[in-house]
Short mmCIF file of C-alpha atoms in Angstrom, two decimals:
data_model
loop_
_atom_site.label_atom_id
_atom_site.label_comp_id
_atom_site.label_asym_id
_atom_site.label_seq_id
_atom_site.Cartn_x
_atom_site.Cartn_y
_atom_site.Cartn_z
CA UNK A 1 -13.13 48.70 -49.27
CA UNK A 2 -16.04 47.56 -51.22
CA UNK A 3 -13.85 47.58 -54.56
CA UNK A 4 -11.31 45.96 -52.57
CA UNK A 5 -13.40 42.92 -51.45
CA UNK A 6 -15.36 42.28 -55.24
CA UNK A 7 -11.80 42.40 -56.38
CA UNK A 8 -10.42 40.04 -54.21
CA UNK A 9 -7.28 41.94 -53.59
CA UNK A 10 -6.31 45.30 -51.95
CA UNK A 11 -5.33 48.59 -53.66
CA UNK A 12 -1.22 47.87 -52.72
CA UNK A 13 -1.42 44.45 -54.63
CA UNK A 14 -2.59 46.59 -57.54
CA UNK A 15 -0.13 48.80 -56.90
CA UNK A 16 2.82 46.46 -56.92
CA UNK A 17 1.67 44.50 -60.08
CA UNK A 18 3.20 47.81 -61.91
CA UNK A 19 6.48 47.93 -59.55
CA UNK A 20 10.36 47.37 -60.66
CA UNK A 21 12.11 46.28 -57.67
CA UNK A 22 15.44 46.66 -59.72
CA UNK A 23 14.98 50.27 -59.88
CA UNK A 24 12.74 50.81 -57.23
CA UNK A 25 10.12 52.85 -59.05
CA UNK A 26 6.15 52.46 -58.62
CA UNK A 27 3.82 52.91 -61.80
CA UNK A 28 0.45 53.38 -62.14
CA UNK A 29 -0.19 52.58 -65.39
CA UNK A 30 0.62 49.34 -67.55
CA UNK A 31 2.31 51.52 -70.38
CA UNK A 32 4.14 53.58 -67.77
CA UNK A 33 5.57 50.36 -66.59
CA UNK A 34 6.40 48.86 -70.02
CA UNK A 35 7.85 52.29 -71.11
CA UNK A 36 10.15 51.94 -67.89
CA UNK A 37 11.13 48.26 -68.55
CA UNK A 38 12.09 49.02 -72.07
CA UNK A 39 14.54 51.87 -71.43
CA UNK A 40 17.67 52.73 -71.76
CA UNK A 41 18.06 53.32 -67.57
CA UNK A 42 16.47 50.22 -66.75
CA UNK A 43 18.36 48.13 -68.86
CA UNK A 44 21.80 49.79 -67.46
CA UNK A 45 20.85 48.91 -64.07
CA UNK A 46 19.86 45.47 -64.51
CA UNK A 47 23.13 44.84 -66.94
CA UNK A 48 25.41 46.56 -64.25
CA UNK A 49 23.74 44.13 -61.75
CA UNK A 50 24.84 41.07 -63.78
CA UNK A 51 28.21 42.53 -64.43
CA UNK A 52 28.36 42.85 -60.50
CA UNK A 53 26.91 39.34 -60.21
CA UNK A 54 29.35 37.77 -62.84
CA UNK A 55 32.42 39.71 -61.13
CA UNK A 56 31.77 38.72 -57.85
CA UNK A 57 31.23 34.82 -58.96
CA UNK A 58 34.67 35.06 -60.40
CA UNK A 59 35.91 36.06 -57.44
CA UNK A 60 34.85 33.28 -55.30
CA UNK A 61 36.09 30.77 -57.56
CA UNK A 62 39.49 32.57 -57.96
CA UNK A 63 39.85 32.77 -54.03
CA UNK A 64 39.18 28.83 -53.73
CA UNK A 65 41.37 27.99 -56.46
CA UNK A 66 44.22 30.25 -55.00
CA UNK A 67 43.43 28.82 -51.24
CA UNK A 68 43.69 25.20 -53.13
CA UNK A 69 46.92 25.98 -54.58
CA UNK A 70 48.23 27.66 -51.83
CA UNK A 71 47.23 24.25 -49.31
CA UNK A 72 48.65 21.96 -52.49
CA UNK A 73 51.69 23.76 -51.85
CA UNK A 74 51.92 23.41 -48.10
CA UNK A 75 51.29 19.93 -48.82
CA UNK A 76 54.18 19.69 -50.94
CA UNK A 77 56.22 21.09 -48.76
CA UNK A 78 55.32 18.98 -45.98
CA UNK A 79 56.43 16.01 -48.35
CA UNK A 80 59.59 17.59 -48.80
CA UNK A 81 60.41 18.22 -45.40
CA UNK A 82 59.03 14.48 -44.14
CA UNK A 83 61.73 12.88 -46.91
CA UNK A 84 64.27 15.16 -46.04
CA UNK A 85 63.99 13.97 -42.13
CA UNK A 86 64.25 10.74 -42.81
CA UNK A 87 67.05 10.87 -45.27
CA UNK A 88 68.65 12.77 -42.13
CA UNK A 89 67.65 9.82 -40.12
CA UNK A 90 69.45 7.34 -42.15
#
């Protein structure tokens, strides 16, 4: 506790300085840490994140712009139907 308080921070903010919340692992050392950061599994996981990011962005914007065709053509089709009743009421 007396460490603690000349530090000015507690043991689990040291802790976490040397933590990789992409992988969840804990380190206790700097080069541990940088070791982790620079391999081959860490940089898998964090590309297969943005893949997952990237995929599920397209996604979104290919659901709007199929719900905005899909009301353009209900619009459209409205149209039709409104000319073709009055046509009818001629």
């Amino acid at each position: 506790e007396c460490t603690e308080r000349a530090l000015g921070c507690s043991v689990e903010d040291l802790k976490s300085l040397f933590y990789c919340e992409l992988c969840d692992k804990q380190y206790l050392r700097h080069q541990e840490f940088d070791n982790h950061i620079n391999s081959y599994d860490h940089a898998h996981k964090q590309r297969l994140k943005e893949l997952q990011h990237r995929e599920f962005v397209r996604n979104v914007a290919s659901k709007s712009w199929k719900d905005q065709r899909k009301q353009e053509k209900a619009l459209r089709r409205l149209h039709q139907l409104a000319q073709l009743q009055q046509e009818s009421q001629r």
